[in-house]
Each structure stands twice: as structure tokens, then as C-alpha cells.
Amino acid sequence: NAGVTQTPKFRILKIGQSMTLQCTQDMNHNYMYWYRQDPGMGLKLIYYSVGAGITDKGEVPNGYNVSRSTTEDFPLRLELAAPSQTSVYFCASTPLQTDTQYFGPGTRLTVL
Amino acid sequence: AQSVAQPEDQVNVAEGNPLTVKCTYSVSGNPYLFWYVQYPNRGLQFLLKYITGDNLVKGSYGFEAEFNKSQTSFHLKKPSALVSDSALYFCAVRDGYNFNKFYFGSGTKLNVKP
């Protein structure tokens, strides 16, 4: 199993550009999450999904969109990139709500 | 509101000495608590969790954590630190109302010196 994979590893965007951060898991987990990690801060939940076709907002959803058309994939979309979205983004999955989360390696995004 | 606090940005300990990384939480309902470790340029890795039962939870790599309900704490411990334990440690708690949400502390950097 590859676990949770994220692409790209690094990206630099200009203000106003858009992009999609990809996340794929091969563990058949129902629950998937997107977090952002700012320097010196803990992880903040952006969006989560409890299964294909079902998504909901986390703590900091503004400026982002998600979709979940399959169990495996949970892409995160930035429509109009802003400097405040400079961060490291982590995708995670878990088979159960109470279970441990498996994290991807992260995407480091810089918006200039 | 649900929250997690890690009062120490950094903990320094000599190899072979015991270590403690502190975590306090605020959550409605029964707390579901987790510790994760992050090595440089990597995603978080699970160490241990408390859901119910024994207050002393044992986890990966010789780590353990003590749940204290009266003090709302969940401190991470290890009897004898290794240099390879140097990393960033995060405490997390599950939301007491929305079980799909998790809150993470700001992280504690553990430095173990030879």
C-alpha cells in the first residue's frame, strides 16, 4: 500500500491564480481530511469528507473548495490564491471516526 | 469551544533521561485524545491514543501518555529519551459534538542531546 499520497510536493503561485492539490489513498478509508499547517501553529481543519459525495466545512474553509467523487480521491481546490494561503497542506484519511489518521507527506504552497 | 494547549514550544532533554511533553485540553463530552509525531519535511505519524479505559496509554517507540481527567491533561512521556526522538510532537482532541472534527495543539519541539 502506498498509503496517502499528495501531489505536488511544492508549488509557487501568483496572487489570483488557481490550482488543485491532489490527495489519493489506497486503504479504502471512508473519512478524509484536509489540513493546513502554518509556522508555529497546529494543524487547522479546512474540509473533511465522510464518504464519496459527502463533504463538509472544517475550521478554516474560506478560499477553498473540495469534492469527493470516489473513495480514493479528495482534491482541494484554491480558486483565487492569496498570500494568506501560503502554508503546508496535509491530507489525511481514517477508516473510522475514532481511529488514527494517516497523513500524506504534505504540499508546500507559496503564494506571491 | 474545543481546544488543545501545548504550553511549551520546546523541550530539551539529555539522552537517557526521562522526557515529558505537556498537553491540556478542553472538550465537551468524553475526550478522545491523540499524540502524533512529525519529522522534518514529513507528514504526521500516529503515536498513541486514549479513548477509554486505563489512564496510562502505551504507544509506539516506547512512548506512553497519562490521561488525567481532573486536570484535563494528556501528557506524553518516555522513560529514557533517544536522540532519534528529536521531532515535533502534536497533541490532538476530537470534537465532542462533531466527531468528524479534530483540533490540534501548536506543537512542541523535542530536542534530545547526546
PDB file of C-alpha atoms in Angstrom:
ATOM      1  CA  ASN A   1       0.000   0.000   0.000  1.00  0.00           C
ATOM      2  CA  ALA A   2       1.223   3.487  -0.841  1.00  0.00           C
ATOM      3  CA  GLY A   3      -0.971   4.947   1.918  1.00  0.00           C
ATOM      4  CA  VAL A   4      -1.862   8.608   1.417  1.00  0.00           C
ATOM      5  CA  THR A   5      -0.165  10.352  -1.485  1.00  0.00           C
ATOM      6  CA  GLN A   6      -0.204  14.054  -2.272  1.00  0.00           C
ATOM      7  CA  THR A   7       0.849  15.978  -5.347  1.00  0.00           C
ATOM      8  CA  PRO A   8       2.579  18.271  -5.959  1.00  0.00           C
ATOM      9  CA  LYS A   9       5.207  18.404  -3.204  1.00  0.00           C
ATOM     10  CA  PHE A  10       5.933  22.084  -3.792  1.00  0.00           C
ATOM     11  CA  ARG A  11       4.230  24.864  -5.690  1.00  0.00           C
ATOM     12  CA  ILE A  12       4.613  28.598  -6.104  1.00  0.00           C
ATOM     13  CA  LEU A  13       1.521  30.517  -7.210  1.00  0.00           C
ATOM     14  CA  LYS A  14       0.941  34.109  -8.114  1.00  0.00           C
ATOM     15  CA  ILE A  15      -1.876  36.022  -6.444  1.00  0.00           C
ATOM     16  CA  GLY A  16      -5.160  35.283  -8.169  1.00  0.00           C
ATOM     17  CA  GLN A  17      -4.072  32.012  -9.752  1.00  0.00           C
ATOM     18  CA  SER A  18      -5.906  28.785  -9.085  1.00  0.00           C
ATOM     19  CA  MET A  19      -4.738  25.256  -8.515  1.00  0.00           C
ATOM     20  CA  THR A  20      -5.806  21.847  -7.274  1.00  0.00           C
ATOM     21  CA  LEU A  21      -3.948  19.901  -4.628  1.00  0.00           C
ATOM     22  CA  GLN A  22      -4.348  16.200  -5.211  1.00  0.00           C
ATOM     23  CA  CYS A  23      -4.818  13.592  -2.484  1.00  0.00           C
ATOM     24  CA  THR A  24      -5.252   9.863  -3.007  1.00  0.00           C
ATOM     25  CA  GLN A  25      -5.448   6.999  -0.535  1.00  0.00           C
ATOM     26  CA  ASP A  26      -5.414   3.292  -1.331  1.00  0.00           C
ATOM     27  CA  MET A  27      -6.619   1.990   2.042  1.00  0.00           C
ATOM     28  CA  ASN A  28     -10.341   2.180   1.262  1.00  0.00           C
ATOM     29  CA  HIS A  29     -10.857   4.676   4.083  1.00  0.00           C
ATOM     30  CA  ASN A  30     -14.203   6.439   4.250  1.00  0.00           C
ATOM     31  CA  TYR A  31     -13.033   9.525   6.112  1.00  0.00           C
ATOM     32  CA  MET A  32     -10.663  12.031   4.562  1.00  0.00           C
ATOM     33  CA  TYR A  33      -9.424  15.417   5.737  1.00  0.00           C
ATOM     34  CA  TRP A  34      -7.550  18.470   4.530  1.00  0.00           C
ATOM     35  CA  TYR A  35      -5.462  20.470   6.998  1.00  0.00           C
ATOM     36  CA  ARG A  36      -3.176  23.438   6.725  1.00  0.00           C
ATOM     37  CA  GLN A  37      -0.152  23.947   8.923  1.00  0.00           C
ATOM     38  CA  ASP A  38       1.188  27.457   9.397  1.00  0.00           C
ATOM     39  CA  PRO A  39       4.581  28.086  11.034  1.00  0.00           C
ATOM     40  CA  GLY A  40       4.419  27.728  14.807  1.00  0.00           C
ATOM     41  CA  MET A  41       0.796  26.678  14.654  1.00  0.00           C
ATOM     42  CA  GLY A  42      -1.003  23.417  14.891  1.00  0.00           C
ATOM     43  CA  LEU A  43      -2.993  21.926  12.072  1.00  0.00           C
ATOM     44  CA  LYS A  44      -6.253  23.600  11.156  1.00  0.00           C
ATOM     45  CA  LEU A  45      -9.016  21.574   9.512  1.00  0.00           C
ATOM     46  CA  ILE A  46     -10.112  23.005   6.156  1.00  0.00           C
ATOM     47  CA  TYR A  47     -12.614  20.433   4.886  1.00  0.00           C
ATOM     48  CA  TYR A  48     -13.475  16.844   5.553  1.00  0.00           C
ATOM     49  CA  SER A  49     -15.411  14.056   3.879  1.00  0.00           C
ATOM     50  CA  VAL A  50     -17.199  11.063   5.414  1.00  0.00           C
ATOM     51  CA  GLY A  51     -17.550   9.232   2.121  1.00  0.00           C
ATOM     52  CA  ALA A  52     -17.882   9.631  -1.614  1.00  0.00           C
ATOM     53  CA  GLY A  53     -20.212  12.505  -2.425  1.00  0.00           C
ATOM     54  CA  ILE A  54     -20.272  13.892   1.136  1.00  0.00           C
ATOM     55  CA  THR A  55     -18.117  16.817   2.246  1.00  0.00           C
ATOM     56  CA  ASP A  56     -18.335  19.452   4.953  1.00  0.00           C
ATOM     57  CA  LYS A  57     -16.508  22.522   6.217  1.00  0.00           C
ATOM     58  CA  GLY A  58     -13.893  22.495   8.916  1.00  0.00           C
ATOM     59  CA  GLU A  59     -12.445  25.405  10.910  1.00  0.00           C
ATOM     60  CA  VAL A  60     -10.935  27.417   8.022  1.00  0.00           C
ATOM     61  CA  PRO A  61     -12.801  26.660   4.763  1.00  0.00           C
ATOM     62  CA  ASN A  62     -12.818  30.150   3.215  1.00  0.00           C
ATOM     63  CA  GLY A  63     -10.969  30.316  -0.093  1.00  0.00           C
ATOM     64  CA  TYR A  64     -11.087  26.570  -0.665  1.00  0.00           C
ATOM     65  CA  ASN A  65     -13.362  24.011  -2.268  1.00  0.00           C
ATOM     66  CA  VAL A  66     -13.373  20.228  -2.261  1.00  0.00           C
ATOM     67  CA  SER A  67     -15.078  17.337  -3.995  1.00  0.00           C
ATOM     68  CA  ARG A  68     -15.187  13.600  -3.329  1.00  0.00           C
ATOM     69  CA  SER A  69     -16.350  11.678  -6.356  1.00  0.00           C
ATOM     70  CA  THR A  70     -14.562   8.453  -5.372  1.00  0.00           C
ATOM     71  CA  THR A  71     -13.489   6.824  -2.114  1.00  0.00           C
ATOM     72  CA  GLU A  72      -9.834   7.169  -3.102  1.00  0.00           C
ATOM     73  CA  ASP A  73      -9.562  10.823  -4.149  1.00  0.00           C
ATOM     74  CA  PHE A  74     -10.143  14.047  -2.244  1.00  0.00           C
ATOM     75  CA  PRO A  75      -8.811  17.059  -4.178  1.00  0.00           C
ATOM     76  CA  LEU A  76      -8.583  20.530  -2.659  1.00  0.00           C
ATOM     77  CA  ARG A  77      -9.179  23.499  -4.937  1.00  0.00           C
ATOM     78  CA  LEU A  78      -7.868  27.046  -4.479  1.00  0.00           C
ATOM     79  CA  GLU A  79      -9.746  29.389  -6.809  1.00  0.00           C
ATOM     80  CA  LEU A  80      -8.120  32.798  -6.249  1.00  0.00           C
ATOM     81  CA  ALA A  81      -4.845  32.307  -4.448  1.00  0.00           C
ATOM     82  CA  ALA A  82      -3.952  34.847  -1.762  1.00  0.00           C
ATOM     83  CA  PRO A  83      -0.733  35.285   0.258  1.00  0.00           C
ATOM     84  CA  SER A  84      -2.655  34.192   3.372  1.00  0.00           C
ATOM     85  CA  GLN A  85      -2.923  30.744   1.798  1.00  0.00           C
ATOM     86  CA  THR A  86       0.830  30.247   1.937  1.00  0.00           C
ATOM     87  CA  SER A  87       1.112  27.146   4.092  1.00  0.00           C
ATOM     88  CA  VAL A  88       1.842  23.452   4.172  1.00  0.00           C
ATOM     89  CA  TYR A  89      -1.208  21.382   3.305  1.00  0.00           C
ATOM     90  CA  PHE A  90      -1.744  17.876   4.637  1.00  0.00           C
ATOM     91  CA  CYS A  91      -4.294  15.338   3.565  1.00  0.00           C
ATOM     92  CA  ALA A  92      -5.261  12.539   5.942  1.00  0.00           C
ATOM     93  CA  SER A  93      -7.575   9.550   6.000  1.00  0.00           C
ATOM     94  CA  THR A  94      -9.011   7.195   8.581  1.00  0.00           C
ATOM     95  CA  PRO A  95     -11.305   4.169   8.438  1.00  0.00           C
ATOM     96  CA  LEU A  96     -13.324   5.239  11.478  1.00  0.00           C
ATOM     97  CA  GLN A  97     -14.092   8.497  13.237  1.00  0.00           C
ATOM     98  CA  THR A  98     -12.320   7.370  16.374  1.00  0.00           C
ATOM     99  CA  ASP A  99      -9.354   5.865  14.650  1.00  0.00           C
ATOM    100  CA  THR A 100      -5.931   7.212  13.944  1.00  0.00           C
ATOM    101  CA  GLN A 101      -5.425   9.441  10.958  1.00  0.00           C
ATOM    102  CA  TYR A 102      -2.914   8.539   8.273  1.00  0.00           C
ATOM    103  CA  PHE A 103      -1.243  11.594   6.839  1.00  0.00           C
ATOM    104  CA  GLY A 104       0.251  12.280   3.458  1.00  0.00           C
ATOM    105  CA  PRO A 105       3.695  13.888   3.102  1.00  0.00           C
ATOM    106  CA  GLY A 106       2.274  17.372   2.521  1.00  0.00           C
ATOM    107  CA  THR A 107       2.269  20.051  -0.163  1.00  0.00           C
ATOM    108  CA  ARG A 108       4.239  23.227   0.496  1.00  0.00           C
ATOM    109  CA  LEU A 109       2.438  26.127  -1.192  1.00  0.00           C
ATOM    110  CA  THR A 110       3.757  29.662  -1.541  1.00  0.00           C
ATOM    111  CA  VAL A 111       1.587  32.458  -2.900  1.00  0.00           C
ATOM    112  CA  LEU A 112       3.489  35.543  -4.056  1.00  0.00           C
TER     113      LEU A 112
ATOM    114  CA  ALA B   1     -15.215  25.518  22.486  1.00  0.00           C
ATOM    115  CA  GLN B   2     -12.928  22.582  21.897  1.00  0.00           C
ATOM    116  CA  SER B   3      -9.231  23.288  22.160  1.00  0.00           C
ATOM    117  CA  VAL B   4      -5.835  21.835  22.857  1.00  0.00           C
ATOM    118  CA  ALA B   5      -2.926  23.626  24.502  1.00  0.00           C
ATOM    119  CA  GLN B   6       0.715  22.652  24.424  1.00  0.00           C
ATOM    120  CA  PRO B   7       2.318  25.143  26.801  1.00  0.00           C
ATOM    121  CA  GLU B   8       5.928  24.505  25.796  1.00  0.00           C
ATOM    122  CA  ASP B   9       7.224  25.435  22.365  1.00  0.00           C
ATOM    123  CA  GLN B  10      10.375  23.448  23.007  1.00  0.00           C
ATOM    124  CA  VAL B  11      11.589  20.782  25.412  1.00  0.00           C
ATOM    125  CA  ASN B  12      15.249  19.977  25.812  1.00  0.00           C
ATOM    126  CA  VAL B  13      16.407  16.742  27.412  1.00  0.00           C
ATOM    127  CA  ALA B  14      19.622  14.740  27.562  1.00  0.00           C
ATOM    128  CA  GLU B  15      19.733  11.298  26.009  1.00  0.00           C
ATOM    129  CA  GLY B  16      18.856   8.630  28.544  1.00  0.00           C
ATOM    130  CA  ASN B  17      16.831  10.989  30.712  1.00  0.00           C
ATOM    131  CA  PRO B  18      13.060  10.794  31.017  1.00  0.00           C
ATOM    132  CA  LEU B  19      11.009  13.202  28.934  1.00  0.00           C
ATOM    133  CA  THR B  20       7.575  14.769  29.294  1.00  0.00           C
ATOM    134  CA  VAL B  21       5.699  16.777  26.690  1.00  0.00           C
ATOM    135  CA  LYS B  22       2.659  18.513  28.119  1.00  0.00           C
ATOM    136  CA  CYS B  23      -0.853  18.774  26.731  1.00  0.00           C
ATOM    137  CA  THR B  24      -4.073  20.099  28.208  1.00  0.00           C
ATOM    138  CA  TYR B  25      -7.443  20.029  26.521  1.00  0.00           C
ATOM    139  CA  SER B  26     -10.934  21.451  26.638  1.00  0.00           C
ATOM    140  CA  VAL B  27     -13.724  19.406  25.115  1.00  0.00           C
ATOM    141  CA  SER B  28     -17.374  18.692  25.741  1.00  0.00           C
ATOM    142  CA  GLY B  29     -18.294  15.098  26.306  1.00  0.00           C
ATOM    143  CA  ASN B  30     -15.861  12.234  26.521  1.00  0.00           C
ATOM    144  CA  PRO B  31     -12.388  13.175  25.310  1.00  0.00           C
ATOM    145  CA  TYR B  32     -10.757  11.237  22.515  1.00  0.00           C
ATOM    146  CA  LEU B  33      -7.100  12.220  22.616  1.00  0.00           C
ATOM    147  CA  PHE B  34      -4.174  11.561  20.320  1.00  0.00           C
ATOM    148  CA  TRP B  35      -0.443  12.171  20.059  1.00  0.00           C
ATOM    149  CA  TYR B  36       1.300  12.473  16.715  1.00  0.00           C
ATOM    150  CA  VAL B  37       4.951  12.999  15.813  1.00  0.00           C
ATOM    151  CA  GLN B  38       6.281  14.917  12.823  1.00  0.00           C
ATOM    152  CA  TYR B  39       9.801  14.540  11.485  1.00  0.00           C
ATOM    153  CA  PRO B  40      11.226  17.262   9.213  1.00  0.00           C
ATOM    154  CA  ASN B  41       9.501  17.517   5.840  1.00  0.00           C
ATOM    155  CA  ARG B  42       7.215  14.614   6.644  1.00  0.00           C
ATOM    156  CA  GLY B  43       3.546  14.148   7.451  1.00  0.00           C
ATOM    157  CA  LEU B  44       2.356  13.406  10.957  1.00  0.00           C
ATOM    158  CA  GLN B  45       2.649   9.882  12.302  1.00  0.00           C
ATOM    159  CA  PHE B  46       0.413   8.379  14.958  1.00  0.00           C
ATOM    160  CA  LEU B  47       1.965   7.605  18.343  1.00  0.00           C
ATOM    161  CA  LEU B  48      -0.905   6.709  20.646  1.00  0.00           C
ATOM    162  CA  LYS B  49      -4.487   7.487  21.582  1.00  0.00           C
ATOM    163  CA  TYR B  50      -6.818   7.498  24.537  1.00  0.00           C
ATOM    164  CA  ILE B  51     -10.459   6.615  24.032  1.00  0.00           C
ATOM    165  CA  THR B  52     -11.481   4.903  27.236  1.00  0.00           C
ATOM    166  CA  GLY B  53     -10.129   2.574  29.890  1.00  0.00           C
ATOM    167  CA  ASP B  54      -6.741   2.643  31.563  1.00  0.00           C
ATOM    168  CA  ASN B  55      -5.412   6.141  32.181  1.00  0.00           C
ATOM    169  CA  LEU B  56      -1.909   5.110  31.124  1.00  0.00           C
ATOM    170  CA  VAL B  57      -1.747   4.508  27.402  1.00  0.00           C
ATOM    171  CA  LYS B  58       1.228   2.845  25.749  1.00  0.00           C
ATOM    172  CA  GLY B  59       2.143   3.629  22.184  1.00  0.00           C
ATOM    173  CA  SER B  60       4.812   3.354  19.524  1.00  0.00           C
ATOM    174  CA  TYR B  61       8.580   3.708  20.032  1.00  0.00           C
ATOM    175  CA  GLY B  62       8.347   3.337  23.836  1.00  0.00           C
ATOM    176  CA  PHE B  63       6.142   6.386  24.348  1.00  0.00           C
ATOM    177  CA  GLU B  64       3.260   6.471  26.775  1.00  0.00           C
ATOM    178  CA  ALA B  65       0.759   9.079  27.863  1.00  0.00           C
ATOM    179  CA  GLU B  66      -1.139   9.652  31.052  1.00  0.00           C
ATOM    180  CA  PHE B  67      -4.749  10.787  30.897  1.00  0.00           C
ATOM    181  CA  ASN B  68      -5.833  12.880  33.880  1.00  0.00           C
ATOM    182  CA  LYS B  69      -9.487  13.810  33.776  1.00  0.00           C
ATOM    183  CA  SER B  70      -9.459  16.143  36.771  1.00  0.00           C
ATOM    184  CA  GLN B  71      -6.562  18.148  35.355  1.00  0.00           C
ATOM    185  CA  THR B  72      -7.777  17.782  31.736  1.00  0.00           C
ATOM    186  CA  SER B  73      -4.287  16.743  30.739  1.00  0.00           C
ATOM    187  CA  PHE B  74      -2.773  14.144  28.468  1.00  0.00           C
ATOM    188  CA  HIS B  75       1.000  14.387  28.878  1.00  0.00           C
ATOM    189  CA  LEU B  76       3.333  12.378  26.674  1.00  0.00           C
ATOM    190  CA  LYS B  77       6.175  10.563  28.416  1.00  0.00           C
ATOM    191  CA  LYS B  78       9.109   8.313  27.769  1.00  0.00           C
ATOM    192  CA  PRO B  79      11.347   6.802  30.457  1.00  0.00           C
ATOM    193  CA  SER B  80      14.599   7.146  28.505  1.00  0.00           C
ATOM    194  CA  ALA B  81      14.964   9.599  25.617  1.00  0.00           C
ATOM    195  CA  LEU B  82      16.857   8.835  22.418  1.00  0.00           C
ATOM    196  CA  VAL B  83      18.482  11.337  20.073  1.00  0.00           C
ATOM    197  CA  SER B  84      16.239   9.908  17.349  1.00  0.00           C
ATOM    198  CA  ASP B  85      13.185  11.055  19.344  1.00  0.00           C
ATOM    199  CA  SER B  86      14.010  14.647  18.372  1.00  0.00           C
ATOM    200  CA  ALA B  87      10.987  15.842  16.389  1.00  0.00           C
ATOM    201  CA  LEU B  88       7.840  17.933  16.581  1.00  0.00           C
ATOM    202  CA  TYR B  89       5.042  16.485  18.717  1.00  0.00           C
ATOM    203  CA  PHE B  90       1.356  17.317  18.388  1.00  0.00           C
ATOM    204  CA  CYS B  91      -1.496  16.622  20.754  1.00  0.00           C
ATOM    205  CA  ALA B  92      -4.985  16.404  19.241  1.00  0.00           C
ATOM    206  CA  VAL B  93      -8.545  16.037  20.513  1.00  0.00           C
ATOM    207  CA  ARG B  94     -11.700  15.015  18.746  1.00  0.00           C
ATOM    208  CA  ASP B  95     -14.617  17.442  18.811  1.00  0.00           C
ATOM    209  CA  GLY B  96     -17.146  16.388  21.423  1.00  0.00           C
ATOM    210  CA  TYR B  97     -20.131  17.271  19.223  1.00  0.00           C
ATOM    211  CA  ASN B  98     -18.953  16.744  15.676  1.00  0.00           C
ATOM    212  CA  PHE B  99     -16.979  13.532  15.727  1.00  0.00           C
ATOM    213  CA  ASN B 100     -15.546  14.300  12.313  1.00  0.00           C
ATOM    214  CA  LYS B 101     -13.537  17.284  13.535  1.00  0.00           C
ATOM    215  CA  PHE B 102     -10.200  17.256  15.270  1.00  0.00           C
ATOM    216  CA  TYR B 103      -8.266  20.045  16.976  1.00  0.00           C
ATOM    217  CA  PHE B 104      -4.505  20.069  17.159  1.00  0.00           C
ATOM    218  CA  GLY B 105      -2.167  21.832  19.545  1.00  0.00           C
ATOM    219  CA  SER B 106       0.529  24.151  18.255  1.00  0.00           C
ATOM    220  CA  GLY B 107       3.223  21.525  18.638  1.00  0.00           C
ATOM    221  CA  THR B 108       6.233  21.040  20.910  1.00  0.00           C
ATOM    222  CA  LYS B 109       9.698  20.646  19.514  1.00  0.00           C
ATOM    223  CA  LEU B 110      11.610  17.983  21.393  1.00  0.00           C
ATOM    224  CA  ASN B 111      15.395  18.234  21.330  1.00  0.00           C
ATOM    225  CA  VAL B 112      17.313  15.277  22.709  1.00  0.00           C
ATOM    226  CA  LYS B 113      21.017  15.966  23.095  1.00  0.00           C
ATOM    227  CA  PRO B 114      23.673  13.232  23.173  1.00  0.00           C
TER     228      PRO B 114
END
